[in-house]
Coordinates of C-alpha atoms and ligand atoms in Angstrom, one line a residue:
Chain B
M1 CA 3.6 -22.9 -0.9
P2 CA -0.2 -23.4 0.5
A3 CA -3.1 -25.1 -1.5
D4 CA -3.0 -22.5 -4.0
T5 CA -4.4 -23.1 -7.4
G6 CA -2.8 -22.2 -10.5
F7 CA -4.0 -19.1 -13.0
D8 CA -3.3 -17.8 -16.2
Y9 CA -1.9 -14.5 -16.6
V10 CA -2.2 -11.9 -19.5
R11 CA -0.1 -8.7 -19.8
A12 CA -2.8 -6.0 -21.2
A13 CA -1.1 -4.2 -24.4
D14 CA -3.4 -1.1 -23.5
T15 CA -6.8 0.3 -21.9
A16 CA -8.7 -1.7 -24.5
H17 CA -7.3 -4.9 -24.2
A18 CA -7.6 -4.9 -20.6
L19 CA -11.5 -4.1 -20.4
T20 CA -11.5 -7.1 -23.0
L21 CA -10.1 -9.4 -20.9
L22 CA -11.4 -8.0 -17.9
D23 CA -14.8 -9.1 -19.1
T24 CA -13.8 -12.9 -18.4
P25 CA -15.7 -14.2 -15.5
G26 CA -13.4 -13.9 -12.4
A27 CA -10.6 -12.3 -14.0
K28 CA -9.3 -9.6 -12.0
P29 CA -6.4 -6.9 -12.8
I30 CA -3.3 -6.9 -11.1
A31 CA -1.1 -3.5 -10.4
G32 CA 1.6 -4.1 -8.1
G33 CA 0.6 -6.9 -6.7
T34 CA 1.4 -6.4 -3.3
D35 CA -2.1 -7.3 -1.9
L36 CA -2.8 -9.8 -4.3
V37 CA -0.1 -12.0 -4.5
T38 CA -0.5 -12.8 -1.0
L39 CA -4.2 -13.2 -0.8
L40 CA -3.8 -15.5 -4.2
R41 CA -1.0 -17.2 -2.6
S42 CA -2.9 -18.3 0.7
G43 CA -5.8 -19.6 -1.4
V44 CA -8.0 -16.5 -0.1
D45 CA -8.4 -15.2 -4.0
R46 CA -9.1 -17.6 -6.6
T47 CA -9.0 -15.9 -9.8
P48 CA -8.5 -17.6 -12.8
L49 CA -6.9 -15.1 -14.9
L50 CA -4.8 -12.1 -13.8
V51 CA -4.3 -9.1 -16.3
D52 CA -1.3 -7.1 -15.5
L53 CA -1.5 -3.3 -16.1
A54 CA 1.7 -2.4 -15.9
A55 CA 1.9 -1.5 -19.6
L56 CA -1.1 1.3 -19.1
R57 CA 1.0 3.5 -16.1
G58 CA 0.7 7.2 -17.3
Q59 CA 2.3 10.0 -15.7
A60 CA 1.8 9.8 -11.9
V61 CA 0.3 13.1 -11.3
R62 CA -1.0 15.7 -13.5
V63 CA -1.9 19.3 -12.6
E64 CA -5.2 19.9 -14.1
P65 CA -7.4 23.5 -14.6
R66 CA -10.8 23.0 -13.6
P67 CA -12.5 26.0 -14.8
P68 CA -16.0 25.8 -12.8
L69 CA -13.9 25.4 -9.5
G70 CA -11.2 27.3 -9.8
G71 CA -7.9 26.7 -9.2
P72 CA -6.2 23.8 -10.4
G73 CA -6.7 19.9 -9.3
I74 CA -4.9 17.0 -9.7
V75 CA -5.4 14.0 -11.7
L76 CA -3.5 10.5 -10.0
D77 CA -2.8 7.8 -12.7
A78 CA -4.2 4.5 -11.7
L79 CA -0.7 3.0 -11.8
A80 CA 1.0 5.3 -10.0
R81 CA 3.5 4.2 -7.5
M82 CA 2.4 5.0 -4.2
A83 CA 6.3 6.7 -3.1
D84 CA 5.7 8.6 -6.7
V85 CA 2.8 10.1 -5.5
A86 CA 3.8 11.0 -2.3
A87 CA 7.3 12.4 -3.4
D88 CA 5.6 14.7 -5.8
G89 CA 6.3 18.6 -5.0
W90 CA 2.7 19.6 -6.1
V91 CA 1.4 17.1 -4.0
R92 CA 3.3 17.9 -1.2
A93 CA 3.0 21.4 -1.4
T94 CA -1.0 21.6 -2.1
Y95 CA -2.4 18.5 -0.6
P96 CA 0.0 17.8 2.3
V97 CA -2.8 15.3 3.7
I98 CA -2.3 12.7 0.6
A99 CA 1.7 12.6 1.2
Q100 CA 1.4 12.1 4.9
A101 CA -1.3 9.5 4.7
L102 CA 1.0 7.5 1.7
E103 CA 4.4 8.4 3.9
L104 CA 2.4 6.4 6.9
S105 CA 1.5 3.4 4.7
A106 CA 3.2 0.1 4.9
S107 CA 7.1 0.7 4.2
P108 CA 9.5 2.1 1.4
Q109 CA 9.4 -1.3 -0.5
V110 CA 5.6 -1.7 -0.3
R111 CA 5.3 1.7 -1.5
N112 CA 7.5 1.3 -4.6
L113 CA 5.4 -1.4 -5.9
G114 CA 1.7 -0.6 -4.6
T115 CA -0.3 1.7 -6.8
V116 CA -3.1 4.5 -6.4
A117 CA -6.1 2.0 -7.5
G118 CA -4.3 -1.3 -5.8
N119 CA -4.2 0.8 -2.5
L120 CA -7.9 2.1 -2.8
A121 CA -9.0 -1.7 -4.0
Q122 CA -7.0 -3.6 -1.4
R123 CA -9.0 -6.3 0.8
T124 CA -9.5 -5.9 4.2
R125 CA -6.9 -6.8 6.7
C126 CA -9.1 -8.6 9.1
P127 CA -7.1 -11.5 10.4
Y128 CA -10.2 -14.0 10.1
F129 CA -10.5 -13.1 6.6
R130 CA -7.2 -13.6 5.7
A131 CA -6.3 -17.1 8.1
E132 CA -4.7 -19.4 6.5
A133 CA -6.8 -22.1 8.6
P134 CA -10.5 -22.2 7.9
T135 CA -12.1 -19.8 10.0
P136 CA -15.8 -18.6 9.5
C137 CA -16.2 -15.5 7.6
A138 CA -19.1 -14.9 5.7
K139 CA -16.7 -12.5 3.4
R140 CA -14.7 -15.7 2.4
S141 CA -17.5 -18.1 2.7
P142 CA -21.0 -16.6 3.0
G143 CA -23.3 -17.9 5.8
S144 CA -20.1 -19.4 7.8
G145 CA -20.6 -16.6 10.4
C146 CA -18.1 -14.1 11.6
A147 CA -15.2 -15.1 13.5
A148 CA -14.2 -11.4 14.6
R149 CA -17.8 -11.1 16.3
R150 CA -16.6 -13.6 19.0
G151 CA -12.8 -12.8 18.7
V152 CA -10.5 -10.4 18.4
Q153 CA -12.2 -7.0 17.8
R154 CA -9.8 -4.4 17.8
G155 CA -9.8 -4.0 14.2
T156 CA -13.8 -4.2 13.7
A157 CA -15.6 -1.2 12.6
V158 CA -17.6 1.4 15.4
F159 CA -20.0 2.4 12.8
T160 CA -21.2 -1.0 11.6
A161 CA -23.8 -1.2 8.6
D162 CA -23.6 -4.8 7.7
P163 CA -25.0 -7.2 9.1
D164 CA -22.5 -10.0 8.3
C165 CA -19.2 -8.5 8.4
V166 CA -17.6 -5.9 10.6
A167 CA -14.6 -5.2 8.8
T168 CA -12.6 -1.8 8.7
H169 CA -11.0 -0.8 5.1
P170 CA -7.6 -0.4 5.5
S171 CA -6.3 2.1 3.1
D172 CA -4.9 5.4 4.3
L173 CA -5.0 7.1 1.2
A174 CA -8.7 6.2 0.9
V175 CA -9.2 8.3 3.8
A176 CA -7.3 11.5 2.6
L177 CA -9.0 11.6 -0.6
A178 CA -12.2 11.2 1.0
A179 CA -11.6 14.1 3.1
L180 CA -10.6 15.8 -0.1
D181 CA -13.8 15.0 -1.8
A182 CA -11.5 12.8 -4.3
E183 CA -13.7 11.0 -7.0
V184 CA -12.5 7.7 -8.8
L185 CA -12.7 7.0 -12.7
V186 CA -13.8 4.2 -13.9
E187 CA -13.7 2.7 -16.9
S188 CA -15.5 -0.6 -18.7
R189 CA -17.0 -2.0 -22.0
A190 CA -20.2 -0.1 -21.1
G191 CA -18.4 3.1 -20.7
E192 CA -17.0 5.4 -18.0
R193 CA -18.3 6.5 -14.7
T194 CA -17.3 8.5 -12.0
I195 CA -17.7 7.7 -8.0
P196 CA -16.9 9.6 -5.5
V197 CA -14.0 8.0 -2.7
T198 CA -16.9 8.4 -0.1
E199 CA -19.0 6.3 -2.2
F200 CA -16.5 3.7 -3.6
Y201 CA -17.0 1.5 -0.9
R202 CA -19.6 -0.6 0.5
P203 CA -20.3 -1.0 4.2
D204 CA -18.4 -4.6 4.3
A205 CA -15.1 -2.9 3.3
E206 CA -15.5 -4.0 -0.6
T207 CA -15.1 -1.5 -3.4
V208 CA -18.3 -1.1 -5.6
L209 CA -16.4 -2.0 -8.5
R210 CA -17.9 -4.9 -10.7
Q211 CA -16.6 -7.6 -12.9
G212 CA -14.8 -5.8 -16.2
D213 CA -14.5 -2.4 -14.2
L214 CA -11.0 -0.9 -14.5
V215 CA -9.9 2.3 -12.5
T216 CA -8.2 4.8 -14.5
A217 CA -7.6 7.8 -12.4
V218 CA -8.2 9.2 -9.3
A219 CA -9.6 13.3 -9.8
V220 CA -8.7 15.6 -6.3
P221 CA -10.7 19.0 -6.9
P222 CA -8.7 22.0 -5.7
V223 CA -8.5 23.3 -2.5
A224 CA -9.7 26.9 -1.4
A225 CA -7.1 29.6 -0.9
G226 CA -5.4 29.1 2.2
S227 CA -6.1 25.5 2.6
R228 CA -4.2 23.6 5.0
S229 CA -4.2 19.6 5.8
A230 CA -2.6 16.9 7.8
Y231 CA -3.1 13.3 8.3
L232 CA -2.8 11.6 11.8
K233 CA -2.2 8.1 12.0
V234 CA -2.9 5.8 15.2
R235 CA -1.1 2.7 15.5
E236 CA 0.2 -0.1 17.5
R237 CA 3.7 0.6 17.0
A238 CA 5.4 3.6 15.5
S239 CA 6.1 2.5 11.8
F240 CA 5.3 0.0 9.3
E241 CA 1.6 -0.6 10.7
F242 CA -2.1 -0.5 9.6
A243 CA -4.1 2.2 11.6
L244 CA -6.1 1.5 14.5
V245 CA -7.6 4.8 13.9
S246 CA -6.8 7.3 11.7
C247 CA -7.9 10.9 10.6
A248 CA -7.3 13.2 7.5
A249 CA -8.2 17.1 8.2
E250 CA -8.5 19.7 6.1
V251 CA -9.1 23.4 7.3
V252 CA -9.1 26.8 6.1
L253 CA -8.9 29.3 8.7
D254 CA -9.7 33.1 9.1
G255 CA -6.8 34.0 11.9
C256 CA -7.3 31.1 14.5
V257 CA -10.8 30.6 13.3
I258 CA -12.2 27.7 11.6
R259 CA -14.0 29.3 8.2
S260 CA -14.2 25.5 6.4
A261 CA -13.2 22.2 7.6
R262 CA -13.4 18.4 6.1
L263 CA -12.8 15.3 8.2
A264 CA -12.5 11.8 7.3
V265 CA -11.7 9.2 9.9
G266 CA -10.0 5.6 8.8
G267 CA -10.4 2.7 10.9
V268 CA -14.2 2.9 12.1
A269 CA -16.2 1.7 9.3
G270 CA -16.2 -0.4 6.2
H271 CA -14.8 3.0 4.5
P272 CA -13.3 6.3 5.2
W273 CA -15.9 7.9 7.6
R274 CA -16.8 11.5 7.1
L275 CA -17.5 13.7 10.1
T276 CA -20.3 15.5 8.0
E277 CA -22.3 16.6 11.3
A278 CA -19.2 17.9 12.8
E279 CA -17.7 19.7 9.8
S280 CA -20.8 22.2 9.7
A281 CA -20.7 22.3 13.7
L282 CA -16.5 23.2 13.6
V283 CA -17.3 26.6 11.4
G284 CA -16.8 29.4 13.3
L285 CA -15.2 28.0 16.3
E286 CA -11.6 28.9 17.6
L287 CA -9.2 26.0 16.4
G288 CA -7.9 25.7 20.1
A289 CA -11.6 26.2 21.8
P290 CA -13.0 23.4 23.6
A291 CA -15.9 23.2 21.8
V292 CA -14.2 21.6 19.1
R293 CA -14.1 18.4 20.7
S294 CA -17.7 18.4 21.6
A295 CA -18.4 19.7 18.0
I296 CA -16.5 16.5 16.9
D297 CA -18.5 14.3 19.3
T298 CA -21.6 14.7 17.5
A299 CA -20.4 12.9 14.4
F300 CA -19.7 9.5 16.8
A301 CA -23.4 9.9 18.1
A302 CA -24.3 6.9 16.0
A303 CA -21.4 4.6 16.7
D304 CA -22.3 1.0 17.6
P305 CA -18.8 -0.6 18.5
L306 CA -18.7 -4.5 19.7
P307 CA -17.1 -4.6 23.3
G308 CA -13.8 -4.6 22.1
A309 CA -13.8 -1.7 19.6
V310 CA -15.9 0.3 22.5
F311 CA -11.9 2.3 23.1
K312 CA -11.7 3.2 19.5
V313 CA -15.0 6.0 19.5
E314 CA -12.6 7.9 22.2
L315 CA -9.5 7.3 20.2
A316 CA -11.1 8.5 16.9
A317 CA -12.3 11.6 18.6
R318 CA -9.2 12.5 20.0
A319 CA -7.9 11.3 17.0
A320 CA -10.2 13.7 14.8
V321 CA -9.1 16.7 17.5
R322 CA -5.2 16.5 17.1
A323 CA -5.4 15.9 13.2
L324 CA -7.3 19.3 12.9
R325 CA -5.5 21.2 14.9
A326 CA -2.1 20.1 13.0
A327 CA -3.5 20.6 9.9
G328 CA -4.4 24.4 11.5
S329 CA -1.0 25.0 12.6
H330 CA 0.6 23.2 9.8
R331 CA 1.7 25.2 6.3
Chain E
M1 CA -1.7 -15.2 -23.0
T2 CA 0.5 -18.4 -21.5
E3 CA 1.5 -21.4 -23.3
Q4 CA -0.5 -24.0 -22.4
A5 CA -4.5 -24.3 -22.7
T6 CA -6.3 -22.8 -19.9
E7 CA -8.1 -26.0 -19.5
N8 CA -7.5 -28.2 -16.8
R9 CA -5.5 -25.5 -15.2
T10 CA -5.1 -27.0 -11.6
A11 CA -4.0 -30.3 -13.2
I12 CA -1.4 -28.9 -15.8
P13 CA -0.5 -25.8 -14.5
V14 CA 0.4 -23.3 -17.0
T15 CA 3.7 -21.6 -17.3
A16 CA 5.2 -18.4 -19.1
R17 CA 8.8 -17.5 -20.5
V18 CA 10.2 -14.8 -18.4
S19 CA 13.6 -12.8 -19.2
L20 CA 15.1 -11.4 -16.4
R21 CA 18.2 -9.7 -15.9
V22 CA 19.8 -10.1 -12.6
N23 CA 23.0 -8.4 -11.8
G24 CA 23.6 -7.7 -15.0
V25 CA 23.4 -11.5 -16.7
E26 CA 20.4 -12.2 -19.2
H27 CA 18.3 -15.3 -17.5
H28 CA 15.5 -17.1 -19.7
L29 CA 13.1 -19.1 -17.1
V30 CA 9.8 -21.0 -17.7
V31 CA 7.9 -20.6 -14.4
E32 CA 3.9 -20.8 -13.4
P33 CA 2.3 -17.6 -13.2
R34 CA 2.0 -18.2 -9.7
M35 CA 6.1 -18.1 -9.1
T36 CA 7.0 -14.7 -7.4
L37 CA 10.1 -13.0 -8.0
L38 CA 11.9 -14.2 -4.4
D39 CA 11.3 -18.0 -5.7
A40 CA 12.5 -17.8 -8.7
L41 CA 15.4 -16.1 -7.9
R42 CA 16.2 -18.6 -5.3
E43 CA 14.4 -21.8 -6.5
V44 CA 15.2 -20.9 -10.3
I45 CA 18.1 -19.1 -10.6
G46 CA 19.9 -20.5 -7.5
L47 CA 20.8 -17.0 -6.0
T48 CA 20.0 -17.8 -1.9
G49 CA 21.3 -14.8 -0.8
T50 CA 17.6 -12.9 -0.7
K51 CA 15.9 -14.3 2.0
K52 CA 12.3 -15.9 2.6
G53 CA 11.0 -14.6 5.9
C54 CA 7.1 -13.9 6.1
D55 CA 6.5 -14.7 2.3
R56 CA 3.9 -11.6 2.7
G57 CA 5.8 -8.2 2.9
E58 CA 6.2 -7.6 6.3
C59 CA 9.8 -8.3 7.0
G60 CA 12.2 -7.2 4.4
A61 CA 14.2 -9.9 4.3
C62 CA 13.4 -10.4 0.5
T63 CA 14.6 -7.0 -0.5
V64 CA 16.1 -6.8 -3.8
H65 CA 16.3 -3.7 -6.4
V66 CA 14.0 -3.8 -9.6
D67 CA 15.3 -0.9 -12.0
G68 CA 17.1 0.5 -9.2
R69 CA 14.1 0.4 -6.7
R70 CA 14.1 -1.4 -3.9
V71 CA 11.0 -3.8 -3.6
N72 CA 9.7 -6.9 -1.4
A73 CA 10.7 -9.8 -4.2
C74 CA 8.4 -11.8 -2.0
L75 CA 5.1 -9.4 -3.1
T76 CA 5.9 -9.6 -6.9
L77 CA 5.3 -12.5 -9.5
A78 CA 8.2 -13.3 -11.6
V79 CA 6.5 -12.7 -14.8
M80 CA 5.4 -9.2 -13.9
Q81 CA 9.0 -8.5 -13.6
D82 CA 9.4 -9.8 -17.1
G83 CA 12.1 -7.7 -18.9
H84 CA 13.0 -5.9 -16.2
D85 CA 16.5 -5.4 -14.2
V86 CA 17.3 -6.6 -10.9
T87 CA 20.0 -6.7 -8.4
T88 CA 20.2 -8.9 -5.5
V89 CA 22.9 -8.7 -2.4
E90 CA 24.9 -10.7 -4.9
G91 CA 25.5 -8.1 -7.1
L92 CA 25.8 -5.3 -4.7
G93 CA 29.6 -5.7 -4.1
T94 CA 32.0 -8.9 -3.8
P95 CA 34.0 -10.2 -0.9
E96 CA 37.0 -8.6 -2.2
N97 CA 35.2 -5.1 -3.2
P98 CA 32.2 -4.4 -1.1
H99 CA 29.6 -1.9 -1.6
P100 CA 30.1 1.0 1.1
V101 CA 27.1 -0.2 3.2
Q102 CA 28.6 -3.9 3.3
R103 CA 31.5 -2.8 4.8
A104 CA 29.6 -0.4 7.5
F105 CA 27.7 -3.4 8.7
V106 CA 31.0 -5.7 9.0
A107 CA 32.4 -2.6 10.6
N108 CA 29.5 -2.0 13.5
D109 CA 28.9 -5.4 14.0
A110 CA 25.1 -4.5 12.6
L111 CA 24.1 -8.5 12.9
Q112 CA 24.0 -11.1 14.8
C113 CA 22.7 -14.4 13.2
G114 CA 22.5 -12.9 9.8
F115 CA 19.3 -13.8 8.4
C116 CA 17.6 -10.3 7.9
T117 CA 21.2 -9.0 7.0
P118 CA 20.8 -9.3 2.8
G119 CA 17.5 -7.4 2.9
Q120 CA 18.4 -4.8 5.8
V121 CA 21.6 -4.4 3.4
M122 CA 19.9 -3.8 0.1
A123 CA 17.3 -1.7 1.9
A124 CA 20.0 0.5 3.3
A125 CA 21.6 0.9 0.1
A126 CA 18.5 2.3 -1.5
C127 CA 17.9 4.4 1.4
I128 CA 21.4 6.0 1.6
A129 CA 20.4 6.9 -2.6
E130 CA 17.0 8.2 -1.7
G131 CA 18.7 11.0 0.4
N132 CA 16.6 9.4 3.2
A133 CA 19.7 8.7 5.4
T134 CA 20.1 11.9 6.5
A135 CA 19.6 11.3 10.6
P136 CA 19.2 8.3 12.9
H137 CA 15.5 9.0 13.3
R138 CA 15.1 9.5 9.8
I139 CA 16.8 6.1 9.5
R140 CA 14.7 4.4 11.6
E141 CA 11.4 5.6 9.4
W142 CA 12.5 4.9 6.0
M143 CA 14.3 1.5 7.4
S144 CA 11.2 0.0 9.2
G145 CA 10.0 -2.4 6.2
N146 CA 13.1 -4.7 7.5
L147 CA 12.6 -6.3 10.8
C148 CA 16.0 -7.8 12.8
R149 CA 14.9 -10.7 15.3
C150 CA 18.1 -10.4 16.8
A151 CA 17.4 -6.9 17.5
A152 CA 20.3 -5.7 16.0
Y153 CA 18.9 -2.3 15.0
P154 CA 21.3 0.6 17.0
Q155 CA 24.4 -1.1 15.1
I156 CA 22.1 -1.4 11.9
I157 CA 21.5 2.6 12.1
A158 CA 25.0 3.3 13.1
A159 CA 26.3 1.5 10.5
I160 CA 23.7 3.1 8.0
Q161 CA 24.8 6.3 8.6
E162 CA 28.4 5.5 8.7
A163 CA 27.9 4.8 5.2
A164 CA 25.7 7.4 4.4
Q165 CA 28.4 9.8 5.3
A166 CA 31.2 7.9 3.4
D167 CA 29.3 7.7 0.1
P168 CA 26.2 9.8 0.4
V169 CA 25.0 9.1 -3.1
D170 CA 26.3 6.2 -5.1
P171 CA 24.9 6.3 -8.7
A172 CA 25.8 2.8 -9.2
H173 CA 23.0 1.8 -6.7
A174 CA 20.2 4.5 -7.1
R175 CA 17.2 4.5 -5.2
Ligands
LIG1 C1 3.3 -5.8 5.0 C2 2.2 -4.7 4.4 C3 2.0 -3.5 5.3 C4 1.1 -2.1 4.6 N1 0.4 -1.7 5.4 C5 -0.2 -0.4 4.6 C6 -1.0 0.3 5.5 O1 -0.1 0.9 6.6 N2 -1.4 1.4 5.0 C7 -2.4 1.2 3.8 O2 -3.0 2.2 3.3 N3 -1.8 0.2 3.0 C8 -0.8 -0.9 3.5 N4 -0.6 -2.0 2.9 C9 -1.3 -2.2 1.9 C10 -0.7 -1.6 0.5 O3 -0.7 -0.2 0.6 C11 -1.5 -2.3 -0.8 O4 -1.3 -3.6 -0.9 C12 -0.9 -1.8 -2.2 O5 -1.4 -0.3 -1.9 C13 -2.0 -2.2 -2.9 O6 -1.6 -1.8 -4.2 P1 -0.8 -2.7 -5.7 O7 -0.9 -2.1 -6.8 O8 0.2 -3.4 -5.3 O9 -1.9 -3.6 -5.5 P2 -2.6 -5.5 -5.8 O10 -2.2 -6.2 -4.9 O11 -2.1 -5.3 -7.4 O12 -4.2 -5.2 -6.4 C14 -5.1 -5.1 -5.2 C15 -6.7 -4.9 -5.6 O13 -6.6 -3.9 -6.5 C16 -7.2 -4.4 -7.8 N5 -6.8 -3.3 -8.5 C17 -5.3 -2.7 -8.7 N6 -5.6 -2.0 -9.7 C18 -6.7 -1.6 -10.3 C19 -7.3 -1.2 -11.5 N7 -6.7 -0.3 -11.7 N8 -8.6 -1.1 -11.3 C20 -9.4 -1.9 -10.8 N9 -9.0 -2.7 -9.4 C21 -7.6 -3.0 -9.5 C22 -6.6 -6.0 -7.9 O14 -7.6 -6.7 -8.6 C23 -7.0 -6.1 -6.6 O15 -8.2 -6.6 -6.1 C24 0.3 -2.8 3.5 C25 0.7 -3.7 2.7 C26 1.7 -4.7 3.2 C27 2.3 -6.0 2.6
LIG2 S1 -15.7 -9.1 10.1 FE1 -16.0 -9.8 7.9 S2 -13.6 -10.4 7.0 FE2 -13.9 -10.2 9.5 S3 -14.4 -12.3 9.8 FE3 -16.4 -11.3 10.0 S4 -17.1 -11.4 8.0 FE4 -14.9 -12.2 7.8
LIG3 S1 9.9 -12.5 3.0 FE1 9.6 -11.0 1.6 S2 9.2 -8.9 3.1 FE2 9.2 -11.0 4.5
LIG4 S1 20.6 -10.3 12.4 FE1 19.2 -12.1 12.9 S2 17.3 -11.4 12.2 FE2 18.8 -9.8 12.2

């Protein structure tokens, strides 16, 4: 076992207990452990205290009426296992993009352990960040530089907003949730707050969570009548691989004319990237029209990739076109 | 809290008591919190059928069932599984009375070196019980968490298909 240090471990009895424990400096929640255990073992994470949240697990998916918005939305429990959310009948029928994103994530074994909150809060897969041998990485040791800038760049962002770090966030679920305007429910001893998934990450692929914060649930608003959605993942092998780029698409059609569209792209930034400009340009276009591609291109005008990631701009634009058309023909 | 003081935690590792029910037998262990379920099974309990390939979730060699679900034993800590039911390949079948998946792996020559096999067999038993072994393409997708460096994949798929047909749902080995 490499040079990890010991840590203490406590099972939280309930949310209040967890919040008290999480106020300990450096304390971290552990849910499925599928990301944190590896980071602890390799010495990347050096938390002194793990707070096990297993006892806080509630019903994986709750269907909740949301009067101001019309139809019912859903609330995903923070501790819900990825496999259970993906298998949920309501999710599959109403939000296929969520079920698809989850079933295209990791492996069945990982999905049986990994949870909703743990998935959203997982760390970047940047190989230099996770390297066992010391490597320049500003995220791991501030001021040490960034090996990715002079190394393998396939995994780096094409929208780079952070001066030090060009990492991308690996969660597929986050991309689907961003397209659906979902919100993360966070509790701390100071109170509760709600953070849109699109604002849950900083440009360097870290979450905005602070010491003492606990994610308790994710709320997904209702979709409009006739909503269709799909997730497209482009990767280096057919299965069990992180995305090179991915796209979550949700669309409402009038015949074959786009009435509304929501698109989020993964693998291109430190967080899911909503194609906001494209979404308005798409309204009124026919799903199969060539103009769909030009509309989507408007959202990539600001891309500034490193040389080794230039190809991902074209790849992401094409993935967005395909995801949109897959959503439109999916029911 | 774990048993020893949290002072000097690097010098004196803290330990915790863990009860695991493994293949129906109760085990009471005293382990460091950082010990994975995989290391507890292999190094403390002495069940070495479960293999360590990558130790980071990427190969599936460590697949066991916890409360009937297939999981990577290298990605979860032993302390996290306190009070849970674990099934390893040693508990799936015996040489005299093999599980249908084990029988099908032998009949189909679904191994070469055999290192990945315990994990493949555990994942396959779960895959069938989940109802995900209905067609070759589906088996490939739902077995993609298990790598085989000898590339015995065609035989593995054939074995799982055969076992699924012989025993579509085995309630004793759910999920
Ligand atoms: C081989 C492999 C392949 C993978 N492939 C993919 C993939 O293709 N797509 C994908 O999306 N993911 C993939 N993953 C990542 C996997 O999905 C995540 O590791 C998993 O979802 C994390 O969930 P967890 O509950 O195990 O988190 P943990 O490891 O327990 O925790 C992860 C982080 O979340 C924090 N956390 C957990 N719960 C809470 C909470 N309630 N509130 C606040 N913080 C919390 C922890 O403190 C920690 O920092 C892969 C993982 C592996 C090992
Ligand atoms: S991209 Fe970020 S995580 Fe990767 S090496 Fe550079 S600083 Fe570290
Ligand atoms: S040893 Fe656990 S997945 Fe490889
Ligand atoms: S039989 Fe050798 S690794 Fe699979």
